[in-house]
Amino acid sequence: SPHTMSESALSERALQCEKQIESLQKIAVTLQNDQKSNLTFKQELLAELKQLKKTMKKEKKDVDTMYLKLTESEEENAALKKEVQKLTYRINHLVMAKFDADNKEPPKQE
């Protein structure tokens, strides 16, 4: 019947199928390699992320430490300011007392 293929047509068809199988296998290999390199890339990214997190943690710690030091020095400054005010007050007091004792005019403020 005209539906049966000739030998040459069949073998031609078989050859085409083989070629398709080969190219599909090549594609499969390429995909596997892509998958492997993607995995590697992903692992490298994860490692970088971990390192970044560590660095950020350390930097945050440094910032916190600096903040603490700043706060402490601000408190020290406030305390020193108070001391200076006390001393200034006492000095002024002594100066006035001395001038009172000397019975002189207080010095003109410059």
Coordinates of C-alpha atoms in Angstrom, one line a residue:
S1 CA 0.0 0.0 0.0
P2 CA 1.1 3.6 -0.5
H3 CA 1.2 4.1 3.3
T4 CA 4.3 1.9 3.8
M5 CA 7.5 3.9 3.7
S6 CA 10.4 2.9 1.5
E7 CA 13.5 1.5 3.1
S8 CA 15.5 4.6 2.2
A9 CA 12.8 6.9 3.7
L10 CA 12.8 4.8 6.9
S11 CA 16.6 4.9 7.3
E12 CA 16.5 8.7 6.5
R13 CA 13.9 9.1 9.3
A14 CA 16.0 6.9 11.7
L15 CA 19.1 9.1 11.0
Q16 CA 17.1 12.3 11.7
C17 CA 15.9 10.8 15.0
E18 CA 19.5 9.9 16.0
K19 CA 20.6 13.5 15.2
Q20 CA 17.8 14.9 17.3
I21 CA 18.7 12.5 20.2
E22 CA 22.4 13.7 19.9
S23 CA 21.5 17.4 20.0
L24 CA 19.1 16.8 22.9
Q25 CA 21.9 15.0 24.8
K26 CA 24.2 18.0 24.1
I27 CA 21.5 20.3 25.5
A28 CA 21.1 18.1 28.5
V29 CA 24.9 18.2 29.2
T30 CA 24.9 21.9 28.7
L31 CA 22.0 22.3 31.2
Q32 CA 23.7 20.1 33.7
N33 CA 26.9 22.2 33.4
D34 CA 24.8 25.3 33.8
Q35 CA 23.1 23.9 36.9
K36 CA 26.5 23.0 38.4
S37 CA 27.9 26.5 37.7
N38 CA 24.7 28.0 39.1
L39 CA 25.1 26.0 42.3
T40 CA 28.8 27.1 42.5
F41 CA 27.8 30.7 42.0
K42 CA 25.0 30.3 44.6
Q43 CA 27.5 28.9 47.1
E44 CA 30.0 31.7 46.4
L45 CA 27.2 34.3 46.9
L46 CA 26.2 32.7 50.2
A47 CA 29.8 32.7 51.4
E48 CA 30.1 36.4 50.5
L49 CA 26.8 37.1 52.3
K50 CA 28.1 35.4 55.4
Q51 CA 31.3 37.4 55.3
L52 CA 29.2 40.6 54.8
K53 CA 27.0 39.8 57.8
K54 CA 30.2 39.2 59.9
T55 CA 31.7 42.5 58.8
M56 CA 28.4 44.3 59.4
K57 CA 28.2 42.8 62.9
K58 CA 31.7 43.9 63.7
E59 CA 31.0 47.4 62.3
K60 CA 27.9 47.7 64.4
K61 CA 29.8 46.7 67.4
D62 CA 32.5 49.3 66.6
V63 CA 29.8 52.0 66.2
D64 CA 28.1 50.9 69.5
T65 CA 31.5 51.2 71.2
M66 CA 32.2 54.6 69.7
Y67 CA 28.7 55.7 70.8
L68 CA 29.3 54.5 74.4
K69 CA 32.7 56.4 74.5
L70 CA 31.0 59.5 73.2
T71 CA 28.3 59.3 75.8
E72 CA 30.9 58.8 78.5
S73 CA 33.0 61.7 77.4
E74 CA 29.9 63.9 77.2
E75 CA 29.1 63.0 80.8
E76 CA 32.7 63.7 81.8
N77 CA 32.5 67.1 79.9
A78 CA 29.3 67.9 81.8
A79 CA 31.0 67.1 85.1
L80 CA 34.1 69.2 84.2
K81 CA 31.9 72.1 83.2
K82 CA 30.2 72.0 86.6
E83 CA 33.7 72.0 88.3
V84 CA 34.8 74.9 86.2
Q85 CA 31.6 76.8 87.1
K86 CA 32.2 76.1 90.8
L87 CA 35.8 77.3 90.5
T88 CA 34.9 80.4 88.5
Y89 CA 32.2 81.2 91.1
R90 CA 34.8 80.8 94.0
I91 CA 37.4 82.8 92.1
N92 CA 35.0 85.6 91.5
H93 CA 33.9 85.4 95.1
L94 CA 37.6 85.6 96.3
V95 CA 38.3 88.5 93.9
M96 CA 35.4 90.5 95.2
A97 CA 36.3 89.7 98.8
K98 CA 39.9 90.8 98.2
F99 CA 38.7 94.1 96.8
D100 CA 36.3 94.6 99.6
A101 CA 39.2 94.0 102.0
D102 CA 41.4 96.4 100.1
N103 CA 38.5 98.8 100.1
K104 CA 39.0 99.6 96.5
E105 CA 36.9 99.8 93.4
P106 CA 36.2 96.5 91.7
P107 CA 38.2 96.1 88.5
K108 CA 36.5 97.3 85.3
Q109 CA 35.3 94.4 83.2
E110 CA 37.1 94.2 79.9

